[in-house]
PDB file of C-alpha atoms in Angstrom:
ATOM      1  CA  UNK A   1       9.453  -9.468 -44.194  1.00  0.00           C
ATOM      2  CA  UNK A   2       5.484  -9.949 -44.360  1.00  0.00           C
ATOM      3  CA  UNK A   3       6.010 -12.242 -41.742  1.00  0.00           C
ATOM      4  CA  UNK A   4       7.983 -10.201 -39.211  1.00  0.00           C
ATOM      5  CA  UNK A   5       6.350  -7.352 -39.665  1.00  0.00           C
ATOM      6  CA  UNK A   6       2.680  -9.504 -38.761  1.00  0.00           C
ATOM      7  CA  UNK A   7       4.765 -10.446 -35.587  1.00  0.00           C
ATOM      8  CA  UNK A   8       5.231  -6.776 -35.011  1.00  0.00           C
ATOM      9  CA  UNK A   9       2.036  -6.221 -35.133  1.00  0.00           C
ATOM     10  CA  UNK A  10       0.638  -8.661 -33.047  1.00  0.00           C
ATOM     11  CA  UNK A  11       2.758  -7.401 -30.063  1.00  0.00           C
ATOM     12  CA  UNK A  12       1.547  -4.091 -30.645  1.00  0.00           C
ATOM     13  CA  UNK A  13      -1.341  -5.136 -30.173  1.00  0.00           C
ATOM     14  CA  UNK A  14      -0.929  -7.110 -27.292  1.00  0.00           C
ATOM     15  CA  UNK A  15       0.825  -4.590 -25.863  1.00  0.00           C
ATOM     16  CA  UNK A  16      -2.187  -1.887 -26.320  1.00  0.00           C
ATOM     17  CA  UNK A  17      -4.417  -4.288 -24.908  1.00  0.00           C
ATOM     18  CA  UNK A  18      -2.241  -4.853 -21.428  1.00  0.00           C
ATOM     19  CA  UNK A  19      -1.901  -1.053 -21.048  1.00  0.00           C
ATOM     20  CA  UNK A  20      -5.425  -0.251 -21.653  1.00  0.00           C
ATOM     21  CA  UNK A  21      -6.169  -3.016 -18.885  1.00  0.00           C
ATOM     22  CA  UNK A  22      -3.595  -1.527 -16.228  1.00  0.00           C
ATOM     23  CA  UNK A  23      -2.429   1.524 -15.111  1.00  0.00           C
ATOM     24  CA  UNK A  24       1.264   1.542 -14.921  1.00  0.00           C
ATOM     25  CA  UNK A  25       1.699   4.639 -13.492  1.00  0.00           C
ATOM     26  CA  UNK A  26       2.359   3.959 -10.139  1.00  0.00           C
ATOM     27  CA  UNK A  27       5.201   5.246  -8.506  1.00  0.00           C
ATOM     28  CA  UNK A  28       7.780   3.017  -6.840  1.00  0.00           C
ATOM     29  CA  UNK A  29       9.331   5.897  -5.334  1.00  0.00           C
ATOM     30  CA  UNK A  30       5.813   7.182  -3.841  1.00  0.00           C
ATOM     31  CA  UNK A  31       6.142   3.340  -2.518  1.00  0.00           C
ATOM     32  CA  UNK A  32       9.521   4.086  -0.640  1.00  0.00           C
ATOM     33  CA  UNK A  33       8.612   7.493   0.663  1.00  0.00           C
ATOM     34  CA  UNK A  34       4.991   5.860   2.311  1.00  0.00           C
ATOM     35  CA  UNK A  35       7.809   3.026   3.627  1.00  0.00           C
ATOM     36  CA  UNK A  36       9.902   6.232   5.568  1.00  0.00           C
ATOM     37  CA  UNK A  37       6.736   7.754   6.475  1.00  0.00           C
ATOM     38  CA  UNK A  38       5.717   4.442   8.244  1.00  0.00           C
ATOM     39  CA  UNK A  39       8.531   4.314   9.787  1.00  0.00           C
ATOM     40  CA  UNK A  40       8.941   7.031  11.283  1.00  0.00           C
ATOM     41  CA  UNK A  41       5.653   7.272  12.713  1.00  0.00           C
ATOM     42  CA  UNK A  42       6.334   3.997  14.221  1.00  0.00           C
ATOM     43  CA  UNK A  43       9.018   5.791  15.973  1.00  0.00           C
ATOM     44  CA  UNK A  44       6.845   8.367  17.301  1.00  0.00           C
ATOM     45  CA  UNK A  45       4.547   5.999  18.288  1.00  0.00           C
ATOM     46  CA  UNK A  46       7.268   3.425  20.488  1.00  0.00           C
ATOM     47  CA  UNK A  47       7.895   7.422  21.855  1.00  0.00           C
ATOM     48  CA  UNK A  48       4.074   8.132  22.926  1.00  0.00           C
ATOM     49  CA  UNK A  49       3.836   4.778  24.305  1.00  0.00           C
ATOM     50  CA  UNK A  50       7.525   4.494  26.417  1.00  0.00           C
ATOM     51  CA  UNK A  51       6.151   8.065  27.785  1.00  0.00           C
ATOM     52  CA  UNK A  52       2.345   7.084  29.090  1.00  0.00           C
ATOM     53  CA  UNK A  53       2.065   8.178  32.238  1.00  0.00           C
ATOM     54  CA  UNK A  54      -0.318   4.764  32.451  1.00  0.00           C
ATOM     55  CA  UNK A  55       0.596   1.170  32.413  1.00  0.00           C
ATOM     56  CA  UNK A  56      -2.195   0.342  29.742  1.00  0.00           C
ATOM     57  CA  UNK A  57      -3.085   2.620  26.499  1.00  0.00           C
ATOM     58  CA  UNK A  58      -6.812   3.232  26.756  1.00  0.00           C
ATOM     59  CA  UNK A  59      -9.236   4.737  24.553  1.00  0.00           C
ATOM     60  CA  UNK A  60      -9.898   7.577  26.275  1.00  0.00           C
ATOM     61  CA  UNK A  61      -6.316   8.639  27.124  1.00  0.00           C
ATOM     62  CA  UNK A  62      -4.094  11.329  25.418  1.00  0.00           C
ATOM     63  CA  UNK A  63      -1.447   8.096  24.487  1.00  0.00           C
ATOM     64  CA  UNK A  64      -4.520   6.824  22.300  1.00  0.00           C
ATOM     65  CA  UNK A  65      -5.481  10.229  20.831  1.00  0.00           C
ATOM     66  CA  UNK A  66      -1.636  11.249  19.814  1.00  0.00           C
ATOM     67  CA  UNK A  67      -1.280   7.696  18.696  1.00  0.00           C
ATOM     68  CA  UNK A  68      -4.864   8.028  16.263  1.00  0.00           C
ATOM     69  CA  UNK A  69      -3.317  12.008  15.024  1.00  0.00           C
ATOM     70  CA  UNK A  70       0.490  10.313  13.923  1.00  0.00           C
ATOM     71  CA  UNK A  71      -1.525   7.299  12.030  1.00  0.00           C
ATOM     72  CA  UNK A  72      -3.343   9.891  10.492  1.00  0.00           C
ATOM     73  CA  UNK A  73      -0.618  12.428   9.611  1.00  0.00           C
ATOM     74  CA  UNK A  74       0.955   9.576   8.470  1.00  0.00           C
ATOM     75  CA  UNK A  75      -1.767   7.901   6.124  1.00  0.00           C
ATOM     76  CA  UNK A  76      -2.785  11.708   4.680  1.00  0.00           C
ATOM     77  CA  UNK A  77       1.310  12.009   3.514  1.00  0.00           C
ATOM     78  CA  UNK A  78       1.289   8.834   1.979  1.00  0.00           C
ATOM     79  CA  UNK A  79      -1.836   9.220   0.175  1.00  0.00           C
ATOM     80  CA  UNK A  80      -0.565  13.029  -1.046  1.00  0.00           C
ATOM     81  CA  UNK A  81       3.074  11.741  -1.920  1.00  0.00           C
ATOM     82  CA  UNK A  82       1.808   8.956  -4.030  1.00  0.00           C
ATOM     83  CA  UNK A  83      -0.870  11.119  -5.439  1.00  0.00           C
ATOM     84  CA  UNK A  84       1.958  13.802  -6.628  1.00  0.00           C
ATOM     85  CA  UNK A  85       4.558  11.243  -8.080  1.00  0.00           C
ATOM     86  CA  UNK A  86       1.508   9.193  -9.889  1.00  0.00           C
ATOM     87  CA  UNK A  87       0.314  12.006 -11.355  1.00  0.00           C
ATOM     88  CA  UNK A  88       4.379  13.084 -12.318  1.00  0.00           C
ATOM     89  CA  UNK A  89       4.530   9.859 -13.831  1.00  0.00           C
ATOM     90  CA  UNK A  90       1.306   9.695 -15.483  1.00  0.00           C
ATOM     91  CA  UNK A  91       2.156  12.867 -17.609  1.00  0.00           C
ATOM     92  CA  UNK A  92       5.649  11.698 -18.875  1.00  0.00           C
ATOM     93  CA  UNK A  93       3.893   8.521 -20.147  1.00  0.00           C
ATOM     94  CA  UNK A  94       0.963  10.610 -21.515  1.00  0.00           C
ATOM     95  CA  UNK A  95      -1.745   8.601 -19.445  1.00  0.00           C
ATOM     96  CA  UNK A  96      -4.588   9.836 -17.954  1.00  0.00           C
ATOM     97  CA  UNK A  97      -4.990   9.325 -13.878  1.00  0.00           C
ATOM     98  CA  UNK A  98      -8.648   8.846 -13.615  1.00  0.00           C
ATOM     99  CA  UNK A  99      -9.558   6.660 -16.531  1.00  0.00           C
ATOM    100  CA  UNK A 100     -11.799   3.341 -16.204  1.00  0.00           C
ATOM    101  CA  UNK A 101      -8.776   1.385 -15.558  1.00  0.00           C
ATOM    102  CA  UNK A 102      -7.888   3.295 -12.634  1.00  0.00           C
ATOM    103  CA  UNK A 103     -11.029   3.916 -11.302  1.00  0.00           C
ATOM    104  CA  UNK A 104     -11.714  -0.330 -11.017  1.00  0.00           C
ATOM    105  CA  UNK A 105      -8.260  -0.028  -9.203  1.00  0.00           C
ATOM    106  CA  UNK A 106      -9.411   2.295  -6.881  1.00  0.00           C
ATOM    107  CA  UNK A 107     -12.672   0.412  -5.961  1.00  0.00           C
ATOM    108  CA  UNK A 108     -11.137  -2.897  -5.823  1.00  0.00           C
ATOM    109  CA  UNK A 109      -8.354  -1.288  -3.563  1.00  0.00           C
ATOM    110  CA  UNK A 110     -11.090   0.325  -1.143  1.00  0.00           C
ATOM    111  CA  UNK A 111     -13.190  -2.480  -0.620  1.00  0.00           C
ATOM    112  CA  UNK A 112     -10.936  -4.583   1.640  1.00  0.00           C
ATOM    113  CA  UNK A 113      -9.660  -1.731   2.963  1.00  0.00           C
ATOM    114  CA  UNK A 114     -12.596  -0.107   4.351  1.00  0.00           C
ATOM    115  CA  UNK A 115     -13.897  -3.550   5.367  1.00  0.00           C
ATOM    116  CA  UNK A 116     -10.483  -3.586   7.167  1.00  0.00           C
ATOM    117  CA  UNK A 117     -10.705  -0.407   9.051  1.00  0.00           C
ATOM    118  CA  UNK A 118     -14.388  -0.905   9.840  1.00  0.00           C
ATOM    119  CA  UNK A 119     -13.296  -4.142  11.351  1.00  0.00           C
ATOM    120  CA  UNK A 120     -10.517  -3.070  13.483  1.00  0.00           C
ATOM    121  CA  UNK A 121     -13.012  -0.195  14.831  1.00  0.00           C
ATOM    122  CA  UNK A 122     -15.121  -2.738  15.969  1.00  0.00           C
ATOM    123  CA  UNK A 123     -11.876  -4.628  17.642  1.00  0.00           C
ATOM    124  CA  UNK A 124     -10.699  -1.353  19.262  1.00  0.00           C
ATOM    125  CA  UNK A 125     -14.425  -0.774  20.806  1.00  0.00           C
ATOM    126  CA  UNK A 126     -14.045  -3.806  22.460  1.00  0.00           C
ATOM    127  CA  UNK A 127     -10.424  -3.906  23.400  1.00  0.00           C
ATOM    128  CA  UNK A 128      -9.137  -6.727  21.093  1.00  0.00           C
ATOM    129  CA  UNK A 129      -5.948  -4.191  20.561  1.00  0.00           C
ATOM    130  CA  UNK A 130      -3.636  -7.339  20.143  1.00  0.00           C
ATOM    131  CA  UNK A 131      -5.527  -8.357  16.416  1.00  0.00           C
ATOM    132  CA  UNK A 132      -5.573  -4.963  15.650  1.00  0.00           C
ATOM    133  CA  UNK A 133      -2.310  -5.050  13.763  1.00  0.00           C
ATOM    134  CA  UNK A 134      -2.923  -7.986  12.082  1.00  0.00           C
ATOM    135  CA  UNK A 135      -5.908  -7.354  11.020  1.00  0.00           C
ATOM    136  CA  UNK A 136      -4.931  -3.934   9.501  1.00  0.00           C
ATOM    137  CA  UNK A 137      -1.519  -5.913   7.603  1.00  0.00           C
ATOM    138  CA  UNK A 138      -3.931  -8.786   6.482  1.00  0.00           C
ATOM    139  CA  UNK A 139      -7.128  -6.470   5.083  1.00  0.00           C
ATOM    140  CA  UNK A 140      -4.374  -4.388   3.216  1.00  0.00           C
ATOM    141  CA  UNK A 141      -2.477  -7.374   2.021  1.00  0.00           C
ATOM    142  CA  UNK A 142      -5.791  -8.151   0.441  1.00  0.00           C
ATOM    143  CA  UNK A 143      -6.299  -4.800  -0.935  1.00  0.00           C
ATOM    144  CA  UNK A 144      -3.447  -4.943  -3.039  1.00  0.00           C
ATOM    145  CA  UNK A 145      -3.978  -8.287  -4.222  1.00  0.00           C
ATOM    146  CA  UNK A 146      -7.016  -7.675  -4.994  1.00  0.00           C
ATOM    147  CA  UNK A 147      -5.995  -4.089  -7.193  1.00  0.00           C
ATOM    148  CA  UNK A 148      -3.020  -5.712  -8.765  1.00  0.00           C
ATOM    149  CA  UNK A 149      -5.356  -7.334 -11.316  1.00  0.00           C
ATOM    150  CA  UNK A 150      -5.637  -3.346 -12.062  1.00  0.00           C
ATOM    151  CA  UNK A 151      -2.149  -2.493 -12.063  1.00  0.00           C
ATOM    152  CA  UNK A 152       1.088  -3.803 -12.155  1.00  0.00           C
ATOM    153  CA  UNK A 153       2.164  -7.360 -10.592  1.00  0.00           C
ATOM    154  CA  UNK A 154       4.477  -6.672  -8.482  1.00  0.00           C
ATOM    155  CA  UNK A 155       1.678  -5.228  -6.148  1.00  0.00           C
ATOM    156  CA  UNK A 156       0.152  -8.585  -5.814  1.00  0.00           C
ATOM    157  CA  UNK A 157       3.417  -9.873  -4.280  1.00  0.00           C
ATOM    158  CA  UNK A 158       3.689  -6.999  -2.027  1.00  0.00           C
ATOM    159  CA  UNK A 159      -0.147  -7.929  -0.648  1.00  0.00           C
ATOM    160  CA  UNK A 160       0.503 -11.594  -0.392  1.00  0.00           C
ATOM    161  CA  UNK A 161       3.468 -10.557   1.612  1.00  0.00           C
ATOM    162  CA  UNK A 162       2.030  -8.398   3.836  1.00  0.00           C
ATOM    163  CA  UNK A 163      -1.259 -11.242   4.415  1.00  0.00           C
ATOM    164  CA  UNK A 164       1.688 -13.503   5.296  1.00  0.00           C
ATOM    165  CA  UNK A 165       3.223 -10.576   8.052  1.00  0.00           C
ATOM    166  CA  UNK A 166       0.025 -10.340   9.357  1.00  0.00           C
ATOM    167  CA  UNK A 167      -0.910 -14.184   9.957  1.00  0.00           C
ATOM    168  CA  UNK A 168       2.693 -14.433  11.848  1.00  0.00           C
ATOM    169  CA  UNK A 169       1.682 -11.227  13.490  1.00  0.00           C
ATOM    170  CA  UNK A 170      -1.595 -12.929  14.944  1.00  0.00           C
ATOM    171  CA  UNK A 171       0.599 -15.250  16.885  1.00  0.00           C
ATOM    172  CA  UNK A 172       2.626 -12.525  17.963  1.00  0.00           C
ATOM    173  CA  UNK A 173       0.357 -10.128  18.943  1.00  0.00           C
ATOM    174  CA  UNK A 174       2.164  -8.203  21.643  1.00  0.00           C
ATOM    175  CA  UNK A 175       4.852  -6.781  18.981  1.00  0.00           C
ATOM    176  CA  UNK A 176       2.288  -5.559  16.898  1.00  0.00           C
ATOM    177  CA  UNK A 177       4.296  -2.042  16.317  1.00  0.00           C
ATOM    178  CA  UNK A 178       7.125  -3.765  15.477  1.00  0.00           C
ATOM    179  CA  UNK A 179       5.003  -6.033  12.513  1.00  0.00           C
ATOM    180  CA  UNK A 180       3.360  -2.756  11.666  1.00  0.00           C
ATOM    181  CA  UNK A 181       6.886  -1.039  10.712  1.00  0.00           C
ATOM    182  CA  UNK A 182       7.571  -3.906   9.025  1.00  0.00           C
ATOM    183  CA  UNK A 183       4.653  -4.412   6.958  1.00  0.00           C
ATOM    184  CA  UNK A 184       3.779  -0.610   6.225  1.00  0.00           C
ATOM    185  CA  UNK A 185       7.505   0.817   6.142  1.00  0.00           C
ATOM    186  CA  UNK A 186      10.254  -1.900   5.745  1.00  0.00           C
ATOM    187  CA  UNK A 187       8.034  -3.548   2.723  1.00  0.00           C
ATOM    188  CA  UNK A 188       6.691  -1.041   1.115  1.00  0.00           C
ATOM    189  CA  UNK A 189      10.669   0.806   1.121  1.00  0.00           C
ATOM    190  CA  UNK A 190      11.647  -2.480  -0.465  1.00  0.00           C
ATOM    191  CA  UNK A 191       8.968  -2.982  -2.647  1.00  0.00           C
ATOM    192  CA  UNK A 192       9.008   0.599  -4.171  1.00  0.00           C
ATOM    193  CA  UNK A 193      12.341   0.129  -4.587  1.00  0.00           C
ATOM    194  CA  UNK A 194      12.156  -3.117  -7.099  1.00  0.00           C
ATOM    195  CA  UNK A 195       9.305  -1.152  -8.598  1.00  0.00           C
ATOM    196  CA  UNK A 196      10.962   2.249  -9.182  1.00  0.00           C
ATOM    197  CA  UNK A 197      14.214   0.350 -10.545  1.00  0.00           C
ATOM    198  CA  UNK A 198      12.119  -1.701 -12.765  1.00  0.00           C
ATOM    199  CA  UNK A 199       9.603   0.528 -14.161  1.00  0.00           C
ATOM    200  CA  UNK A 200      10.572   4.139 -13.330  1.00  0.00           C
ATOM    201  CA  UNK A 201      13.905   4.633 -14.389  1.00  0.00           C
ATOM    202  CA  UNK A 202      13.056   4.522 -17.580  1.00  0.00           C
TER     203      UNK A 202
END
């Protein structure tokens, strides 16, 4: 009995010591939503672009400008949705959002992220639109993997995916919209979905 109940013990322990290292409150669902929200903005965007009045999209045209508002309406939902369900999930497992754990995930998240968007800025000033895409999949790839140390593992498989979507996407650079809706909506609807029936049913 002594024995068992060490082995109990032990595994609590281990198992205090893995949650105080992640946060596990992520929402897979918040995952799927971002995925439909990606999606449909890629939509809206094949729209803008059928419906240019000019054969090429330029920076200064209203195709660019609509195109800049839906990636922004459609970052600012995902970032609220997944805000709103983390913070659902937090309280029915009694964790705190901001806590150190989360806070290293957020930093580690942002930093190849912002290096990301700061370096397809610098593409878009000087018209390299065909890396744009992959550049964005591949910077964001390595955002995840490099929060998933943070949080739970299966968003180091979603990053390594989308690195992998965005290296194919380099070669292919004049379906970028089409990588884009798969990276940012088809994976992340899939990926949510193994992550809300794994960890959020529950």
């Amino acid at each position: 009995m002594e024995t068992k109940d060490y082995l109990k013990d032990i595994q609590d322990i281990k198992s205090m010591m893995a949650q105080s290292s992640q946060f596990i409150s992520l929402s897979g669902f918040s995952g799927i939503i971002a995925g439909v929200y990606a999606l449909i903005g890629a939509f809206i965007a094949n729209l803008l672009i059928e419906n240019s009045t000019s054969q090429y999209v330029t920076l200064e045209s209203s195709t660019f400008k609509n195109l800049i508002i839906t990636a922004a309406i459609v970052l600012i939902l995902s970032i609220v949705t997944a805000y709103i369900f983390t913070v659902r999930k937090a309280k029915k497992m009694n964790e705190k959002v901001w806590n150190p754990t989360s806070k290293r995930l957020v930093v580690n998240f942002c930093i190849p992220l912002v290096t990301g968007g700061l370096f397809s800025f610098l593409l878009l000033r000087n018209g390299s639109y065909g890396l744009i895409v992959p550049v964005m999949l591949i910077f964001y790839g390595l955002a995840c993997v490099n929060a998933s140390k943070y949080t739970l593992r299966d968003v180091r498989y979603l990053g390594l995916t989308q690195v992998a979507l965005g290296l194919v996407a380099t070669e292919f650079s004049g379906y970028g919209l089409y990588f884009w809706a798969i990276g940012f909506g088809v994976c992340h609807i899939l990926y949510g979905s193994v992550m809300h029936y794994k960890y959020d049913r529950n």
